[in-house]
């Protein structure tokens, strides 16, 4: 790591000069530990006092100092993260220009915002309007905003979110002038980068995938959780959200506050001292209960769990209710009090709004058995802690003041499970004065929350297994023993349910959408039982009032459905390449040979990996390439028979990656096994992505490399998978088939299915039609809706309008 950091600095001379210069100036002026002296700060710091004094140079001189050792360390880390990347993508001169311009514009804009707020009577800005700030962080945040537009879509979105969140959280919780200036610098950098990107034709409308949206929402929750904790490190934090931050992070009572309570009554005095003692015991961890809970919930949101989404909503609404109770109890009609509460309520309400707006992204449900086990553990811990506190407390009644009774101990239970800041909202209860009673008060609530948070985290961290986990395992075993078609491995994907025949020799994977039971490919299992499975599955659906539909099936299943009087039409075209006699010789293979030769000359090699075992650096590049592909579409990623990142994480799926000498990923393909009699006899292409600025022939190179590798392993064929709504037009179309052909032509500019089929023709495949078989033509409208929902389950109305515009353009 040190060697890589040194190499990066060697390629970034401007960053190295700025880093050395910053520390050298700080050491020469004695500013490293406590920041510049008051006399020096008055000459080089930027703020309303220095600007009013006519020191016009301060926006520039503030660039060369920091306010203390913590600021020096933070600024240095930020410079090391942003500087080398900016020099590599923007160039040293442009990097320096953006840094200086962002510093000047950000400090002036931030100072002006605070001055305007003070003139309007805003309490927070009145408290910081006379501050003076130093530090190059303003310019660095502006530089990061510009830099983001030169990154891939995935990292652009993440960097821009952090560029906004970090200074915004500091401004809202810490509230110092420097925080406002950094926030202004970040916004200016984002605006400038947007303008530059428009000139460079890099700015387009982008949409994040479901996985990335979850990550971004989780980051927002992390920022909301860490904000009060960061503010607690500052003695003079004055941000608007810090007014009632003790609702999230409890603070130790000051001696003056304890004295005020003692002036009211002896009982209030005892309660105040009891709260004060908490911070001298392990129970002080209860002060960070809500931030810890939000950080655990953020992990659940990152994984897309609906259960975590619901708990987060409940937590934010609880915080809102507590704020309202505090307002009712403390408000005396003062406009300042009203303003403080309005500001404090903004954060939970914005968080709830964000969660509601993205609710469809958190659709993964935990299995019932997992939830039952979680509730049992948490409920058992709650019951044990409650019984211990009340039962043992009554036995040690003399160690409480006043003497403990059962009713009094029950009244004191909420205080054991809530942070110290909530003590004022609770009714009177016995106060522990003896050592045993204090131990109960210290450890009962702490033990419960330790168990609850660990149980939640472990539940969120465990893989989300299929709802029908036992059936899924049984179906996979059946598939591996007997095999199926080229698309049968799709039946192992999450979201499927399974029907098994009476003998357990054949199975059908299906999902029910709008009372339509839509299958994922052919029946699989014993070849002798597959045809009978069609009729058996039809009877199974009829008994439940469902309309069966076999989708993307082979002519064999089509014929079995035809014997039942069903209709069918072609919906895709499978492309199969025979491997035993494969040789890239002759004129028809010229494009493939060219791709292989160019890859060799450019130092690009193909590497086999399992996604689960791939290094983190490769995984992040794969995510970035996939995110860029999704964003360029501007429409949701399709599912059902088309896999995504989640389907890569299967030990049976093989991943072929094209990397150059710098370990940069140019493209990737994933391959699903095709089984027969317990052996892998072929492979089916699923996931296929390439970097927009990478090696142009990378897809041809990867498929050709995979074909040669599979041939050496003894595989009989590889399937390039089916292209939906595209066919080679060997059969004369019927009326309905003509409609589907027209739909394929209309969707071509959006999803490119026909272009994909034409691309696969480079590998001289055998074309095999794939059909949809259905029992009743009257059910076609509902079947069509079910197929659309299966492929685009998260299509929003806005995306539907955008899709229609693209289709009509």
PDB file of N, CA and C in Angstrom, residues 10-65:
ATOM      1  N   UNK A  10       4.278  10.098  -6.950  1.00  0.00           N
ATOM      2  CA  UNK A  10       5.306  10.369  -7.954  1.00  0.00           C
ATOM      3  C   UNK A  10       4.716  10.814  -9.273  1.00  0.00           C
ATOM      4  N   UNK A  11       3.490  10.368  -9.565  1.00  0.00           N
ATOM      5  CA  UNK A  11       2.814  10.779 -10.790  1.00  0.00           C
ATOM      6  C   UNK A  11       1.961  12.021 -10.593  1.00  0.00           C
ATOM      7  N   UNK A  12       1.957  12.572  -9.386  1.00  0.00           N
ATOM      8  CA  UNK A  12       1.135  13.755  -9.080  1.00  0.00           C
ATOM      9  C   UNK A  12       2.002  14.820  -8.412  1.00  0.00           C
ATOM     10  N   UNK A  13       2.860  15.491  -9.178  1.00  0.00           N
ATOM     11  CA  UNK A  13       3.787  16.472  -8.561  1.00  0.00           C
ATOM     12  C   UNK A  13       3.071  17.623  -7.870  1.00  0.00           C
ATOM     13  N   UNK A  14       1.957  18.085  -8.404  1.00  0.00           N
ATOM     14  CA  UNK A  14       1.243  19.196  -7.789  1.00  0.00           C
ATOM     15  C   UNK A  14       0.727  18.806  -6.411  1.00  0.00           C
ATOM     16  N   UNK A  15       0.162  17.608  -6.296  1.00  0.00           N
ATOM     17  CA  UNK A  15      -0.326  17.137  -5.004  1.00  0.00           C
ATOM     18  C   UNK A  15       0.800  17.056  -3.996  1.00  0.00           C
ATOM     19  N   UNK A  16       1.941  16.541  -4.419  1.00  0.00           N
ATOM     20  CA  UNK A  16       3.085  16.418  -3.524  1.00  0.00           C
ATOM     21  C   UNK A  16       3.564  17.788  -3.057  1.00  0.00           C
ATOM     22  N   UNK A  17       3.636  18.751  -3.980  1.00  0.00           N
ATOM     23  CA  UNK A  17       4.074  20.108  -3.615  1.00  0.00           C
ATOM     24  C   UNK A  17       3.090  20.742  -2.642  1.00  0.00           C
ATOM     25  N   UNK A  18       1.794  20.605  -2.902  1.00  0.00           N
ATOM     26  CA  UNK A  18       0.802  21.193  -2.016  1.00  0.00           C
ATOM     27  C   UNK A  18       0.847  20.553  -0.631  1.00  0.00           C
ATOM     28  N   UNK A  19       1.025  19.234  -0.579  1.00  0.00           N
ATOM     29  CA  UNK A  19       1.055  18.535   0.703  1.00  0.00           C
ATOM     30  C   UNK A  19       2.258  18.966   1.533  1.00  0.00           C
ATOM     31  N   UNK A  20       3.435  18.975   0.893  1.00  0.00           N
ATOM     32  CA  UNK A  20       4.648  19.384   1.612  1.00  0.00           C
ATOM     33  C   UNK A  20       4.567  20.852   2.011  1.00  0.00           C
ATOM     34  N   UNK A  21       4.086  21.689   1.085  1.00  0.00           N
ATOM     35  CA  UNK A  21       3.982  23.113   1.387  1.00  0.00           C
ATOM     36  C   UNK A  21       3.030  23.408   2.535  1.00  0.00           C
ATOM     37  N   UNK A  22       1.902  22.686   2.595  1.00  0.00           N
ATOM     38  CA  UNK A  22       0.923  22.920   3.651  1.00  0.00           C
ATOM     39  C   UNK A  22       1.530  22.653   5.024  1.00  0.00           C
ATOM     40  N   UNK A  23       2.218  21.510   5.161  1.00  0.00           N
ATOM     41  CA  UNK A  23       2.816  21.181   6.453  1.00  0.00           C
ATOM     42  C   UNK A  23       4.023  22.056   6.757  1.00  0.00           C
ATOM     43  N   UNK A  24       4.772  22.439   5.727  1.00  0.00           N
ATOM     44  CA  UNK A  24       5.938  23.303   5.960  1.00  0.00           C
ATOM     45  C   UNK A  24       5.507  24.679   6.457  1.00  0.00           C
ATOM     46  N   UNK A  25       4.475  25.245   5.836  1.00  0.00           N
ATOM     47  CA  UNK A  25       3.982  26.556   6.279  1.00  0.00           C
ATOM     48  C   UNK A  25       3.427  26.458   7.693  1.00  0.00           C
ATOM     49  N   UNK A  26       2.711  25.367   7.984  1.00  0.00           N
ATOM     50  CA  UNK A  26       2.172  25.195   9.325  1.00  0.00           C
ATOM     51  C   UNK A  26       3.259  25.076  10.370  1.00  0.00           C
ATOM     52  N   UNK A  27       4.321  24.332  10.055  1.00  0.00           N
ATOM     53  CA  UNK A  27       5.421  24.183  11.010  1.00  0.00           C
ATOM     54  C   UNK A  27       6.182  25.497  11.187  1.00  0.00           C
ATOM     55  N   UNK A  28       6.400  26.219  10.078  1.00  0.00           N
ATOM     56  CA  UNK A  28       7.156  27.471  10.157  1.00  0.00           C
ATOM     57  C   UNK A  28       6.436  28.538  10.973  1.00  0.00           C
ATOM     58  N   UNK A  29       5.115  28.519  10.973  1.00  0.00           N
ATOM     59  CA  UNK A  29       4.340  29.547  11.687  1.00  0.00           C
ATOM     60  C   UNK A  29       3.793  29.039  13.013  1.00  0.00           C
ATOM     61  N   UNK A  30       4.165  27.802  13.396  1.00  0.00           N
ATOM     62  CA  UNK A  30       3.694  27.259  14.659  1.00  0.00           C
ATOM     63  C   UNK A  30       2.210  26.998  14.699  1.00  0.00           C
ATOM     64  N   UNK A  31       1.623  26.638  13.552  1.00  0.00           N
ATOM     65  CA  UNK A  31       0.166  26.486  13.460  1.00  0.00           C
ATOM     66  C   UNK A  31      -0.299  25.037  13.467  1.00  0.00           C
ATOM     67  N   UNK A  32       0.633  24.086  13.601  1.00  0.00           N
ATOM     68  CA  UNK A  32       0.253  22.687  13.440  1.00  0.00           C
ATOM     69  C   UNK A  32      -0.650  22.190  14.554  1.00  0.00           C
ATOM     70  N   UNK A  33      -0.401  22.599  15.778  1.00  0.00           N
ATOM     71  CA  UNK A  33      -1.156  22.039  16.903  1.00  0.00           C
ATOM     72  C   UNK A  33      -2.451  22.793  17.158  1.00  0.00           C
ATOM     73  N   UNK A  34      -2.365  24.097  17.347  1.00  0.00           N
ATOM     74  CA  UNK A  34      -3.551  24.881  17.704  1.00  0.00           C
ATOM     75  C   UNK A  34      -4.015  25.815  16.590  1.00  0.00           C
ATOM     76  N   UNK A  35      -3.431  25.700  15.413  1.00  0.00           N
ATOM     77  CA  UNK A  35      -3.818  26.574  14.329  1.00  0.00           C
ATOM     78  C   UNK A  35      -3.090  27.908  14.386  1.00  0.00           C
ATOM     79  N   UNK A  36      -3.335  28.777  13.425  1.00  0.00           N
ATOM     80  CA  UNK A  36      -2.663  30.089  13.414  1.00  0.00           C
ATOM     81  C   UNK A  36      -3.013  30.905  14.655  1.00  0.00           C
ATOM     82  N   UNK A  37      -2.083  31.722  15.085  1.00  0.00           N
ATOM     83  CA  UNK A  37      -2.355  32.619  16.211  1.00  0.00           C
ATOM     84  C   UNK A  37      -3.427  33.624  15.816  1.00  0.00           C
ATOM     85  N   UNK A  38      -4.004  34.275  16.835  1.00  0.00           N
ATOM     86  CA  UNK A  38      -5.065  35.244  16.563  1.00  0.00           C
ATOM     87  C   UNK A  38      -4.574  36.369  15.660  1.00  0.00           C
ATOM     88  N   UNK A  39      -3.328  36.805  15.896  1.00  0.00           N
ATOM     89  CA  UNK A  39      -2.787  37.895  15.071  1.00  0.00           C
ATOM     90  C   UNK A  39      -2.609  37.443  13.631  1.00  0.00           C
ATOM     91  N   UNK A  40      -2.079  36.230  13.447  1.00  0.00           N
ATOM     92  CA  UNK A  40      -1.895  35.723  12.079  1.00  0.00           C
ATOM     93  C   UNK A  40      -3.244  35.445  11.429  1.00  0.00           C
ATOM     94  N   UNK A  41      -4.176  34.856  12.187  1.00  0.00           N
ATOM     95  CA  UNK A  41      -5.490  34.547  11.641  1.00  0.00           C
ATOM     96  C   UNK A  41      -6.203  35.808  11.171  1.00  0.00           C
ATOM     97  N   UNK A  42      -5.972  36.897  11.881  1.00  0.00           N
ATOM     98  CA  UNK A  42      -6.607  38.159  11.505  1.00  0.00           C
ATOM     99  C   UNK A  42      -6.084  38.675  10.169  1.00  0.00           C
ATOM    100  N   UNK A  43      -4.909  38.194   9.762  1.00  0.00           N
ATOM    101  CA  UNK A  43      -4.324  38.655   8.505  1.00  0.00           C
ATOM    102  C   UNK A  43      -4.567  37.695   7.336  1.00  0.00           C
ATOM    103  N   UNK A  44      -4.694  36.411   7.626  1.00  0.00           N
ATOM    104  CA  UNK A  44      -4.799  35.425   6.522  1.00  0.00           C
ATOM    105  C   UNK A  44      -6.139  34.713   6.483  1.00  0.00           C
ATOM    106  N   UNK A  45      -6.980  34.821   7.514  1.00  0.00           N
ATOM    107  CA  UNK A  45      -8.257  34.123   7.560  1.00  0.00           C
ATOM    108  C   UNK A  45      -9.341  34.858   6.791  1.00  0.00           C
ATOM    109  N   UNK A  46     -10.315  34.105   6.280  1.00  0.00           N
ATOM    110  CA  UNK A  46     -11.415  34.661   5.504  1.00  0.00           C
ATOM    111  C   UNK A  46     -12.672  34.661   6.360  1.00  0.00           C
ATOM    112  N   UNK A  47     -13.355  35.785   6.404  1.00  0.00           N
ATOM    113  CA  UNK A  47     -14.582  35.930   7.166  1.00  0.00           C
ATOM    114  C   UNK A  47     -15.090  37.355   7.032  1.00  0.00           C
ATOM    115  N   UNK A  48     -16.260  37.602   7.563  1.00  0.00           N
ATOM    116  CA  UNK A  48     -16.810  38.953   7.459  1.00  0.00           C
ATOM    117  C   UNK A  48     -15.918  40.004   8.125  1.00  0.00           C
ATOM    118  N   UNK A  49     -15.309  39.742   9.305  1.00  0.00           N
ATOM    119  CA  UNK A  49     -14.454  40.762   9.914  1.00  0.00           C
ATOM    120  C   UNK A  49     -13.268  41.150   9.045  1.00  0.00           C
ATOM    121  N   UNK A  50     -12.578  40.169   8.451  1.00  0.00           N
ATOM    122  CA  UNK A  50     -11.397  40.492   7.643  1.00  0.00           C
ATOM    123  C   UNK A  50     -11.785  41.154   6.324  1.00  0.00           C
ATOM    124  N   UNK A  51     -12.893  40.751   5.747  1.00  0.00           N
ATOM    125  CA  UNK A  51     -13.328  41.388   4.502  1.00  0.00           C
ATOM    126  C   UNK A  51     -13.770  42.826   4.764  1.00  0.00           C
ATOM    127  N   UNK A  52     -14.460  43.060   5.880  1.00  0.00           N
ATOM    128  CA  UNK A  52     -14.862  44.433   6.217  1.00  0.00           C
ATOM    129  C   UNK A  52     -13.651  45.299   6.499  1.00  0.00           C
ATOM    130  N   UNK A  53     -12.567  44.662   6.970  1.00  0.00           N
ATOM    131  CA  UNK A  53     -11.344  45.422   7.233  1.00  0.00           C
ATOM    132  C   UNK A  53     -10.541  45.692   5.963  1.00  0.00           C
ATOM    133  N   UNK A  54     -11.031  45.238   4.816  1.00  0.00           N
ATOM    134  CA  UNK A  54     -10.362  45.517   3.544  1.00  0.00           C
ATOM    135  C   UNK A  54      -9.277  44.527   3.179  1.00  0.00           C
ATOM    136  N   UNK A  55      -9.199  43.386   3.864  1.00  0.00           N
ATOM    137  CA  UNK A  55      -8.150  42.403   3.553  1.00  0.00           C
ATOM    138  C   UNK A  55      -8.657  41.504   2.420  1.00  0.00           C
ATOM    139  N   UNK A  56      -8.556  42.005   1.206  1.00  0.00           N
ATOM    140  CA  UNK A  56      -9.101  41.338   0.026  1.00  0.00           C
ATOM    141  C   UNK A  56      -8.363  40.057  -0.327  1.00  0.00           C
ATOM    142  N   UNK A  57      -7.145  39.891   0.191  1.00  0.00           N
ATOM    143  CA  UNK A  57      -6.324  38.740  -0.166  1.00  0.00           C
ATOM    144  C   UNK A  57      -6.676  37.481   0.647  1.00  0.00           C
ATOM    145  N   UNK A  58      -7.487  37.631   1.670  1.00  0.00           N
ATOM    146  CA  UNK A  58      -7.728  36.493   2.566  1.00  0.00           C
ATOM    147  C   UNK A  58      -8.383  35.279   1.898  1.00  0.00           C
ATOM    148  N   UNK A  59      -9.259  35.422   0.897  1.00  0.00           N
ATOM    149  CA  UNK A  59      -9.774  34.203   0.246  1.00  0.00           C
ATOM    150  C   UNK A  59      -8.668  33.336  -0.334  1.00  0.00           C
ATOM    151  N   UNK A  60      -7.567  33.971  -0.760  1.00  0.00           N
ATOM    152  CA  UNK A  60      -6.449  33.204  -1.327  1.00  0.00           C
ATOM    153  C   UNK A  60      -5.509  32.708  -0.239  1.00  0.00           C
ATOM    154  N   UNK A  61      -5.144  33.563   0.737  1.00  0.00           N
ATOM    155  CA  UNK A  61      -4.189  33.151   1.776  1.00  0.00           C
ATOM    156  C   UNK A  61      -4.769  32.084   2.696  1.00  0.00           C
ATOM    157  N   UNK A  62      -6.084  32.020   2.811  1.00  0.00           N
ATOM    158  CA  UNK A  62      -6.682  30.978   3.656  1.00  0.00           C
ATOM    159  C   UNK A  62      -6.399  29.578   3.126  1.00  0.00           C
ATOM    160  N   UNK A  63      -5.931  29.496   1.898  1.00  0.00           N
ATOM    161  CA  UNK A  63      -5.635  28.213   1.271  1.00  0.00           C
ATOM    162  C   UNK A  63      -4.443  27.516   1.907  1.00  0.00           C
ATOM    163  N   UNK A  64      -3.548  28.248   2.578  1.00  0.00           N
ATOM    164  CA  UNK A  64      -2.239  27.703   2.965  1.00  0.00           C
ATOM    165  C   UNK A  64      -2.131  27.360   4.450  1.00  0.00           C
ATOM    166  N   UNK A  65      -3.217  27.484   5.219  1.00  0.00           N
ATOM    167  CA  UNK A  65      -3.198  27.137   6.640  1.00  0.00           C
ATOM    168  C   UNK A  65      -4.404  26.279   6.982  1.00  0.00           C
TER     169      UNK A  65
END
